[in-house]
Structures are given as C-alpha cells and as structure tokens.
Amino acid sequence: MLASSFSLQAAVWENTNQWDQTWEEKYSNWVENEYNEEVYMKGKYEGIATDCADAVYGARAIFSFENGLPFAIRDTTGGPAMISNSMSRYDKIEDPIARLKKFLWYIFDIAGTKSLPQDTYPVLVNREFVAAGGAWIRPRITTRRFFTGAEETAQPGHAALIKKVEDTGVVFMIESTVPAAVRKLHSTSGLVFLPENTYGGLRKFYRPDNYKVPKNELPGYSLEQFEMGLDGRKRKLKAWRKEVYARLATREESKEETLQRYANNFCSMMQSRIEVIQKGEKKRLALGQCMNEKEFDLYSTPSRDGKARDALKEFVEVEFDSQKVTEKRLEKLSGYLASCGDLNVNAQVKMTMLEAAIKMAKEDMSSDPNQTFAARWGLEKEKRTGCKQYY
C-alpha cells in the first residue's frame, strides 16, 4: 500500500496501461470524437493557454493522462533523459487535474514546432497511418545571412492535429495559433504547404518505448510523401495534395462539397485572424513605438493572409477553372461564404464573409502589426510608419 501511494505521488500520473495498436486506435477515436474546439475553454482543462504546437502535444498528453498511459518527449533543454509523466517535480500538488495542468504548462514552455519533428515521424500515406491524432507539421524555416551568419526567418513554423480523415480523402485538422492564449481551437482542411524536408508533413507520435527503435522498424514509417506531387519535373503543392486525397479517399468529393470546404477554410482563417489582430493592436497601443522582431513575429499575419488568398484562389478555381479572384466571381459564390455567418471583428465592427473575402483578395487588409486596427481590416489605407518589416 505504501509503495502504491508513493508511486502515485512520485509521478504526474500512474501508468496502468501500455501503448499498443489497440490504444492507438482508441486515441484516434478520442481525438476525432472528443478533443474539440472548446477543450481549453470549459470543463476540466479550462484555462490552459496554447499555441499551435501545444494543441498537438496537449491532445496526446491528456489522452495518456485519462487512460493511465505513459507520455514522453525528448528533452529539448539538451538533457539525456526523456521528459515524461514519471517526473516527480509536482508531488506536492494533490489534485490530479491541477498536477496535469502544471505538467502541460512545463511541456508547452519547453516544446514547440521545433521539437515536434523529434517526437513524431513521417508515415505512409494511407488510411491506417494518416489518421486522427496524427500531426501535420511545417518546421520553422530559417536562412542565414551570408556575411554575418545571423538567422533570417523565411517562414514561421506551424503544426496542427489531424482531427478526421473524410471518406473523400480530405484531411481535417484542429489547431491553435500564436501567441499562446486560452482560446477556442479552429478547424481547417487546408494542407497549405508542400512538405519539402523530412522534418515536416503528415506524421505520427512516437510511443515512449519506440524512441530507440530504428526508424525503418517503426509502424508505418515512410518517406514517400516527400517524393509525391510531381508535376513535370517539379513537386507542386496542388499535385501533392491531389495525390494525398486520392490515396486516402473511398469516394470522390462532389463539386458542392469542394466549394463549401474551401469557403469554410477561408472563414476559419478569418475567424482566427480576429484574436491575433486584437492582441496586436493592444500591444501596438501599449508600446507607442515600432515592434521588435519577436513582437512582429507574434502579431503579424503575412503567412496567414497569404494562405487566405490562396484559399480564395482555389475556391474560385473550382467554379471558373481559373484562379483569378474578382469581386464578381466572389459575389456569384457568396452563398457558400454566407453559410459561415458574419465576421464580428470587434464589438463595433462587423462585416460579411463576402466583404472580408473582397478586402482580402484586393490585399486591402494589412498584415503589418505596426498598422492601425482599421488598416489591418482594410477599413482604411496603410500609413507610412518607418517601422522595419521583418518578412
């Protein structure tokens, strides 16, 4: 009895089960049916702040906690040991949920899109291994200046959790964003970047006992997705995504389904944009000066806005066989956008999704966090600020 009591106190939670294929399937079903957009807004896990990588790690950790399964990730601080639920630093916290939250905050603090590729591996593109609970990752891409060697960020990293694979082959994901905050998660089906190196793409979590297993012996391990998508001599996103859907599909997606899906993707991007800009405006007013590189990285939206415009191009292409986005074309497809509801930018400002789409397509919405709130939403033109554009 004493040994059992000590075991409970010596770990974040006690392991009563071990990962196997049955538990992987249960995890996948749990993500698809229970890990929802409001998981951190209400209920047991209310109040946990997340960014994109946190929402991915959080799902695996919470399921492990709820089912007495081991959870472990590589130590990002450089230590030889794994960071796992066996750590004893939270012994003094009696409440299991409070202890888990402390553990999650620690994980979220030390881990991110840079570490996720070390805790996941790329898989075969089929319905067995590309499944709910897996990860979709774009590593942070940096380049170095030739003379100084200083880092120059080209693209920020991003990660999302696979929520469901439809019978049409479309991969739906659930995601958070930066900066970390207690927020409603967002859903999307936008595979919006081409996996260009083996640290990204469609991936599966390592089981704690699999970290030392040779990669070619891991369940479903494969690098095939990094060779897919050839269009002529080059790999292209559109061709890659088409091949992914074909491999995962059990039926063809209808034109109406495709149009609504692209509309929903755009709507989700606009909804998630609201919070980033609200926080950016608050920061801008508090600073009273130009944002530094870190602040610019947190509150700017060039990548997000670029993806939104790409979504609109694909949206109109379905109907018009051309990616030219015009106001007239968007108006013809406005019913799909209207199904999302209006965009409540703040208590005073509301616009229809059609209005938002037109402004975004015309690049009237500024991605620069040094611009005013009105300029960020295309309600006024950008003004010269003299502030540095980091990307």
Short mmCIF file of C-alpha atoms in Angstrom, two decimals:
data_model
loop_
_atom_site.label_atom_id
_atom_site.label_comp_id
_atom_site.label_asym_id
_atom_site.label_seq_id
_atom_site.Cartn_x
_atom_site.Cartn_y
_atom_site.Cartn_z
CA MET A 1 0.00 0.00 0.00
CA LEU A 2 2.82 2.38 0.89
CA ALA A 3 4.61 1.55 -2.36
CA SER A 4 1.45 2.21 -4.36
CA SER A 5 0.87 5.52 -2.56
CA PHE A 6 4.47 6.57 -3.18
CA SER A 7 4.14 5.66 -6.87
CA LEU A 8 1.10 7.88 -7.20
CA GLN A 9 2.88 10.76 -5.54
CA ALA A 10 6.14 10.26 -7.44
CA ALA A 11 4.62 10.73 -10.91
CA VAL A 12 2.36 13.20 -12.64
CA TRP A 13 0.09 10.19 -13.13
CA GLU A 14 0.50 6.46 -12.70
CA ASN A 15 0.89 4.17 -15.70
CA THR A 16 -1.78 1.48 -15.59
CA ASN A 17 -1.72 0.67 -19.31
CA GLN A 18 0.85 0.49 -22.11
CA TRP A 19 0.65 1.76 -25.67
CA ASP A 20 -0.18 -0.79 -28.36
CA GLN A 21 -2.19 -0.74 -31.59
CA THR A 22 -5.49 -1.00 -29.72
CA TRP A 23 -4.67 2.08 -27.65
CA GLU A 24 -3.52 3.93 -30.78
CA GLU A 25 -6.94 3.27 -32.32
CA LYS A 26 -8.67 4.43 -29.13
CA TYR A 27 -6.56 7.59 -29.16
CA SER A 28 -7.52 8.23 -32.78
CA ASN A 29 -11.22 7.79 -32.00
CA TRP A 30 -10.92 10.07 -28.96
CA VAL A 31 -9.33 12.86 -30.99
CA GLU A 32 -11.99 12.55 -33.68
CA ASN A 33 -14.94 12.50 -31.29
CA GLU A 34 -13.92 14.20 -28.04
CA TYR A 35 -10.94 16.54 -28.48
CA ASN A 36 -12.97 19.53 -29.63
CA GLU A 37 -12.56 23.24 -30.28
CA GLU A 38 -13.58 24.22 -26.74
CA VAL A 39 -11.45 21.72 -24.81
CA TYR A 40 -9.41 24.53 -23.21
CA MET A 41 -12.35 26.91 -22.80
CA LYS A 42 -14.55 24.89 -20.46
CA GLY A 43 -14.57 21.68 -18.47
CA LYS A 44 -11.64 20.02 -16.72
CA TYR A 45 -8.97 21.60 -18.90
CA GLU A 46 -10.35 25.13 -18.92
CA GLY A 47 -7.77 27.88 -18.69
CA ILE A 48 -4.85 26.18 -20.44
CA ALA A 49 -3.13 28.53 -22.90
CA THR A 50 -1.98 27.00 -26.20
CA ASP A 51 -0.15 27.86 -29.36
CA CYS A 52 -0.16 25.59 -32.41
CA ALA A 53 2.37 23.01 -31.16
CA ASP A 54 0.81 23.00 -27.68
CA ALA A 55 -2.55 21.87 -29.07
CA VAL A 56 -0.82 18.89 -30.71
CA TYR A 57 1.21 17.87 -27.65
CA GLY A 58 -1.78 18.56 -25.40
CA ALA A 59 -4.03 16.02 -27.09
CA ARG A 60 -1.51 13.20 -26.67
CA ALA A 61 -0.76 14.14 -23.06
CA ILE A 62 -4.40 14.48 -21.98
CA PHE A 63 -5.40 11.16 -23.53
CA SER A 64 -2.43 9.50 -21.85
CA PHE A 65 -3.42 11.03 -18.51
CA GLU A 66 -7.06 9.98 -18.81
CA ASN A 67 -6.14 6.39 -19.64
CA GLY A 68 -3.08 5.75 -17.47
CA LEU A 69 -0.72 5.58 -20.45
CA PRO A 70 2.92 6.69 -20.48
CA PHE A 71 3.74 10.02 -22.10
CA ALA A 72 7.26 11.08 -23.04
CA ILE A 73 9.01 13.58 -25.29
CA ARG A 74 12.66 14.33 -25.92
CA ASP A 75 14.27 16.79 -23.52
CA THR A 76 14.52 19.99 -25.53
CA THR A 77 16.86 21.52 -22.94
CA GLY A 78 19.59 19.11 -24.04
CA GLY A 79 19.47 16.60 -21.22
CA PRO A 80 19.91 12.89 -21.97
CA ALA A 81 16.70 11.83 -20.21
CA MET A 82 13.17 11.99 -21.57
CA ILE A 83 10.59 14.41 -20.20
CA SER A 84 7.77 12.14 -19.07
CA ASN A 85 4.82 11.74 -16.73
CA SER A 86 7.13 9.88 -14.33
CA MET A 87 8.78 13.16 -13.25
CA SER A 88 8.28 13.96 -9.57
CA ARG A 89 8.54 17.76 -9.50
CA TYR A 90 4.77 18.13 -8.91
CA ASP A 91 4.50 15.76 -5.93
CA LYS A 92 3.14 18.46 -3.64
CA ILE A 93 0.09 19.10 -5.84
CA GLU A 94 -2.59 16.71 -4.64
CA ASP A 95 -5.31 17.40 -7.21
CA PRO A 96 -4.64 15.23 -10.32
CA ILE A 97 -6.01 17.80 -12.79
CA ALA A 98 -4.00 20.63 -11.22
CA ARG A 99 -0.89 18.43 -11.38
CA LEU A 100 -1.55 17.64 -15.04
CA LYS A 101 -2.01 21.34 -15.86
CA LYS A 102 1.34 22.18 -14.27
CA PHE A 103 2.95 19.41 -16.30
CA LEU A 104 1.32 20.68 -19.51
CA TRP A 105 2.48 24.25 -18.85
CA TYR A 106 6.01 22.92 -18.46
CA ILE A 107 5.79 20.88 -21.68
CA PHE A 108 4.31 23.81 -23.57
CA ASP A 109 7.07 26.09 -22.30
CA ILE A 110 9.96 23.93 -23.48
CA ALA A 111 8.48 22.29 -26.60
CA GLY A 112 7.22 23.73 -29.88
CA THR A 113 7.22 23.36 -33.65
CA LYS A 114 11.00 22.96 -33.50
CA SER A 115 10.77 19.93 -31.20
CA LEU A 116 7.67 18.24 -32.69
CA PRO A 117 9.67 16.65 -35.54
CA GLN A 118 11.78 14.92 -32.86
CA ASP A 119 8.70 13.45 -31.18
CA THR A 120 6.92 12.34 -34.35
CA TYR A 121 7.89 10.58 -37.56
CA PRO A 122 6.63 10.66 -41.20
CA VAL A 123 4.28 7.91 -42.30
CA LEU A 124 2.86 6.07 -45.27
CA VAL A 125 0.01 7.96 -46.91
CA ASN A 126 -2.87 5.57 -46.33
CA ARG A 127 -5.90 5.49 -44.03
CA GLU A 128 -4.15 3.27 -41.48
CA PHE A 129 -1.36 5.71 -40.68
CA VAL A 130 -2.74 9.11 -41.71
CA ALA A 131 -5.47 9.23 -39.09
CA ALA A 132 -6.96 11.35 -36.32
CA GLY A 133 -4.37 12.03 -33.63
CA GLY A 134 -1.51 12.38 -36.07
CA ALA A 135 0.28 15.64 -36.73
CA TRP A 136 0.65 17.96 -39.72
CA ILE A 137 3.86 19.96 -39.35
CA ARG A 138 5.74 22.69 -41.14
CA PRO A 139 9.05 23.25 -39.35
CA ARG A 140 10.22 26.80 -38.81
CA ILE A 141 12.36 27.58 -41.84
CA THR A 142 15.33 29.86 -41.30
CA THR A 143 18.12 31.03 -43.54
CA ARG A 144 21.42 32.63 -42.57
CA ARG A 145 22.85 35.86 -43.92
CA PHE A 146 25.93 35.10 -45.99
CA PHE A 147 28.37 37.50 -44.32
CA THR A 148 27.17 37.68 -40.70
CA GLY A 149 25.71 34.20 -40.26
CA ALA A 150 22.75 35.76 -38.46
CA GLU A 151 19.43 33.93 -38.68
CA GLU A 152 16.88 35.36 -41.07
CA THR A 153 13.46 33.73 -40.76
CA ALA A 154 11.83 32.97 -44.09
CA GLN A 155 8.71 31.18 -42.86
CA PRO A 156 7.33 30.65 -39.37
CA GLY A 157 6.68 27.11 -38.22
CA HIS A 158 3.20 25.69 -37.77
CA ALA A 159 1.60 22.49 -36.55
CA ALA A 160 -1.92 21.09 -36.43
CA LEU A 161 -3.53 17.93 -35.09
CA ILE A 162 -5.28 15.67 -37.57
CA LYS A 163 -8.92 15.62 -36.46
CA LYS A 164 -10.52 13.42 -39.10
CA VAL A 165 -9.87 11.88 -42.49
CA GLU A 166 -13.07 12.07 -44.55
CA ASP A 167 -14.12 9.34 -46.95
CA THR A 168 -13.30 11.84 -49.72
CA GLY A 169 -9.67 11.72 -48.56
CA VAL A 170 -9.78 15.27 -47.23
CA VAL A 171 -7.75 15.70 -44.04
CA PHE A 172 -9.44 17.89 -41.42
CA MET A 173 -7.29 19.38 -38.67
CA ILE A 174 -7.78 21.22 -35.41
CA GLU A 175 -5.27 23.89 -34.45
CA SER A 176 -4.27 26.77 -32.23
CA THR A 177 -2.02 29.70 -33.14
CA VAL A 178 0.45 32.23 -31.75
CA PRO A 179 0.78 33.98 -29.40
CA ALA A 180 -0.15 31.36 -26.81
CA ALA A 181 -3.50 32.12 -25.18
CA VAL A 182 -6.55 30.46 -23.70
CA ARG A 183 -8.59 30.19 -26.88
CA LYS A 184 -11.08 28.24 -28.89
CA LEU A 185 -9.27 25.96 -31.33
CA HIS A 186 -10.01 26.25 -35.04
CA SER A 187 -10.77 23.59 -37.63
CA THR A 188 -9.42 23.56 -41.17
CA SER A 189 -8.84 21.21 -44.08
CA GLY A 190 -6.11 23.35 -45.58
CA LEU A 191 -2.99 21.35 -46.40
CA VAL A 192 -1.47 24.65 -47.43
CA PHE A 193 2.23 23.87 -47.77
CA LEU A 194 4.31 21.28 -49.56
CA PRO A 195 6.41 19.08 -47.24
CA GLU A 196 9.88 19.88 -48.50
CA ASN A 197 12.01 18.12 -45.91
CA THR A 198 11.62 15.08 -43.71
CA TYR A 199 11.02 17.12 -40.55
CA GLY A 200 7.54 18.12 -41.71
CA GLY A 201 4.48 16.67 -43.37
CA LEU A 202 2.00 14.05 -42.17
CA ARG A 203 3.33 12.38 -39.03
CA LYS A 204 2.62 10.05 -36.13
CA PHE A 205 3.71 10.29 -32.48
CA TYR A 206 6.48 8.06 -31.19
CA ARG A 207 5.34 5.72 -28.44
CA PRO A 208 7.55 6.23 -25.37
CA ASP A 209 9.20 2.83 -25.85
CA ASN A 210 9.84 3.42 -29.57
CA TYR A 211 12.32 6.29 -29.44
CA LYS A 212 15.30 3.94 -29.71
CA VAL A 213 13.75 1.70 -32.35
CA PRO A 214 15.37 2.01 -35.83
CA LYS A 215 13.17 4.23 -37.98
CA ASN A 216 12.57 1.58 -40.62
CA GLU A 217 11.05 -0.63 -37.90
CA LEU A 218 8.55 1.98 -36.68
CA PRO A 219 4.89 1.28 -37.54
CA GLY A 220 4.11 2.93 -40.87
CA TYR A 221 7.40 4.83 -41.17
CA SER A 222 7.94 6.10 -44.70
CA LEU A 223 9.46 8.98 -46.64
CA GLU A 224 7.20 8.50 -49.67
CA GLN A 225 5.24 11.73 -49.08
CA PHE A 226 8.41 13.74 -49.75
CA GLU A 227 8.58 12.31 -53.27
CA MET A 228 4.89 12.74 -54.08
CA GLY A 229 3.35 15.60 -56.04
CA LEU A 230 5.48 15.61 -59.18
CA ASP A 231 4.11 17.92 -61.87
CA GLY A 232 6.54 17.61 -64.70
CA ARG A 233 9.99 17.77 -63.12
CA LYS A 234 8.98 19.69 -60.01
CA ARG A 235 6.95 18.81 -56.95
CA LYS A 236 3.98 21.13 -56.56
CA LEU A 237 1.53 21.56 -53.70
CA LYS A 238 -1.60 21.15 -55.80
CA ALA A 239 -0.37 17.89 -57.33
CA TRP A 240 0.84 16.66 -53.94
CA ARG A 241 -2.48 17.36 -52.25
CA LYS A 242 -4.40 15.70 -55.08
CA GLU A 243 -2.29 12.56 -54.69
CA VAL A 244 -2.78 12.55 -50.90
CA TYR A 245 -6.56 12.79 -51.27
CA ALA A 246 -6.58 10.05 -53.91
CA ARG A 247 -4.67 7.67 -51.64
CA LEU A 248 -6.96 8.36 -48.68
CA ALA A 249 -10.32 8.52 -50.48
CA THR A 250 -13.02 5.88 -50.59
CA ARG A 251 -15.28 8.11 -52.73
CA GLU A 252 -14.95 11.26 -54.85
CA GLU A 253 -15.74 14.67 -53.38
CA SER A 254 -18.60 16.49 -55.14
CA LYS A 255 -18.17 19.97 -56.60
CA GLU A 256 -20.54 21.43 -53.99
CA GLU A 257 -18.59 19.77 -51.16
CA THR A 258 -15.33 21.16 -52.53
CA LEU A 259 -16.72 24.69 -52.82
CA GLN A 260 -18.11 24.64 -49.29
CA ARG A 261 -14.87 23.21 -47.92
CA TYR A 262 -12.77 25.97 -49.46
CA ALA A 263 -15.26 28.57 -48.23
CA ASN A 264 -15.10 27.09 -44.72
CA ASN A 265 -11.29 27.16 -44.81
CA PHE A 266 -11.33 30.85 -45.65
CA CYS A 267 -13.91 31.57 -42.95
CA SER A 268 -11.87 29.72 -40.33
CA MET A 269 -8.76 31.71 -41.28
CA MET A 270 -10.67 34.96 -40.89
CA GLN A 271 -12.10 33.95 -37.53
CA SER A 272 -8.67 33.01 -36.16
CA ARG A 273 -7.27 36.31 -37.51
CA ILE A 274 -9.56 38.30 -35.17
CA GLU A 275 -7.74 37.32 -31.98
CA VAL A 276 -4.24 37.87 -33.37
CA ILE A 277 -5.09 41.37 -34.55
CA GLN A 278 -6.89 42.30 -31.33
CA LYS A 279 -3.83 41.30 -29.33
CA GLY A 280 -1.53 43.01 -31.82
CA GLU A 281 -3.49 46.26 -31.58
CA LYS A 282 -3.36 46.14 -27.79
CA LYS A 283 0.41 45.65 -27.97
CA ARG A 284 0.83 48.44 -30.55
CA LEU A 285 -1.04 50.94 -28.41
CA ALA A 286 0.84 49.92 -25.27
CA LEU A 287 4.26 50.19 -26.95
CA GLY A 288 3.83 53.51 -28.69
CA GLN A 289 6.77 52.55 -30.92
CA CYS A 290 7.79 50.06 -33.60
CA MET A 291 7.61 46.39 -32.69
CA ASN A 292 10.82 44.40 -32.42
CA GLU A 293 11.38 41.19 -34.36
CA LYS A 294 9.82 38.91 -31.74
CA GLU A 295 6.75 41.12 -31.39
CA PHE A 296 6.44 41.42 -35.16
CA ASP A 297 6.62 37.63 -35.44
CA LEU A 298 3.83 37.18 -32.88
CA TYR A 299 1.36 39.71 -34.23
CA SER A 300 1.99 39.98 -37.98
CA THR A 301 -0.09 37.90 -40.38
CA PRO A 302 1.71 37.65 -43.77
CA SER A 303 1.69 33.86 -43.85
CA ARG A 304 -1.89 33.64 -42.59
CA ASP A 305 -3.09 36.26 -45.09
CA GLY A 306 -1.22 34.62 -47.94
CA LYS A 307 -2.91 31.31 -47.14
CA ALA A 308 -6.30 33.06 -47.03
CA ARG A 309 -5.73 34.50 -50.50
CA ASP A 310 -4.61 31.08 -51.74
CA ALA A 311 -7.82 29.59 -50.33
CA LEU A 312 -9.83 32.16 -52.30
CA LYS A 313 -7.91 31.32 -55.48
CA GLU A 314 -8.69 27.63 -55.07
CA PHE A 315 -12.29 28.48 -54.17
CA VAL A 316 -12.98 30.36 -57.42
CA GLU A 317 -10.96 27.89 -59.49
CA VAL A 318 -13.44 25.11 -58.68
CA GLU A 319 -16.23 27.11 -60.35
CA PHE A 320 -14.39 29.08 -63.04
CA ASP A 321 -11.33 26.92 -63.92
CA SER A 322 -9.18 29.97 -63.20
CA GLN A 323 -7.53 31.26 -60.04
CA LYS A 324 -8.28 34.89 -60.90
CA VAL A 325 -10.23 36.23 -57.92
CA THR A 326 -12.60 39.05 -58.79
CA GLU A 327 -15.39 40.74 -56.89
CA LYS A 328 -17.91 39.49 -59.43
CA ARG A 329 -16.77 35.87 -59.06
CA LEU A 330 -16.86 36.06 -55.28
CA GLU A 331 -20.36 37.53 -55.41
CA LYS A 332 -21.53 34.59 -57.52
CA LEU A 333 -20.19 32.19 -54.87
CA SER A 334 -21.35 34.31 -51.92
CA GLY A 335 -23.86 31.70 -50.73
CA TYR A 336 -21.03 29.39 -49.69
CA LEU A 337 -19.35 32.21 -47.77
CA ALA A 338 -22.63 33.34 -46.19
CA SER A 339 -23.13 29.89 -44.65
CA CYS A 340 -20.24 30.72 -42.28
CA GLY A 341 -22.05 33.70 -40.77
CA ASP A 342 -20.73 37.23 -40.36
CA LEU A 343 -17.28 38.21 -39.15
CA ASN A 344 -17.55 40.06 -35.83
CA VAL A 345 -14.22 41.86 -35.84
CA ASN A 346 -14.99 43.57 -32.52
CA ALA A 347 -18.00 44.95 -30.65
CA GLN A 348 -18.32 47.85 -33.10
CA VAL A 349 -17.23 46.34 -36.41
CA LYS A 350 -18.92 43.55 -38.31
CA MET A 351 -18.57 42.52 -41.94
CA THR A 352 -19.95 39.74 -44.09
CA MET A 353 -17.61 36.99 -45.22
CA LEU A 354 -18.10 38.24 -48.76
CA GLU A 355 -16.89 41.69 -47.73
CA ALA A 356 -13.93 40.11 -45.94
CA ALA A 357 -13.11 38.00 -48.99
CA ILE A 358 -13.17 41.01 -51.30
CA LYS A 359 -10.91 43.03 -48.99
CA MET A 360 -8.50 40.13 -48.57
CA ALA A 361 -8.39 39.41 -52.30
CA LYS A 362 -7.61 43.07 -53.03
CA GLU A 363 -4.88 42.99 -50.34
CA ASP A 364 -6.61 45.83 -48.52
CA MET A 365 -6.07 44.07 -45.17
CA SER A 366 -2.63 44.85 -43.76
CA SER A 367 -0.51 42.07 -42.29
CA ASP A 368 1.75 44.61 -40.53
CA PRO A 369 1.15 44.82 -36.74
CA ASN A 370 2.53 48.37 -36.71
CA GLN A 371 -0.52 49.49 -38.70
CA THR A 372 -3.80 50.58 -37.11
CA PHE A 373 -6.64 48.21 -36.30
CA ALA A 374 -8.66 49.76 -39.14
CA ALA A 375 -5.84 49.20 -41.64
CA ARG A 376 -5.44 45.59 -40.50
CA TRP A 377 -9.06 45.01 -41.57
CA GLY A 378 -8.99 47.06 -44.77
CA LEU A 379 -11.17 49.83 -43.37
CA GLU A 380 -8.51 52.43 -44.10
CA LYS A 381 -5.31 52.50 -46.12
CA GLU A 382 -1.90 51.73 -44.63
CA LYS A 383 0.12 54.71 -43.43
CA ARG A 384 3.89 55.10 -43.57
CA THR A 385 5.26 54.10 -40.15
CA GLY A 386 9.02 53.84 -40.73
CA CYS A 387 8.95 50.51 -38.90
CA LYS A 388 11.04 47.58 -40.09
CA GLN A 389 9.35 44.77 -41.99
CA TYR A 390 10.98 41.54 -40.81
CA TYR A 391 9.26 39.45 -43.51
#
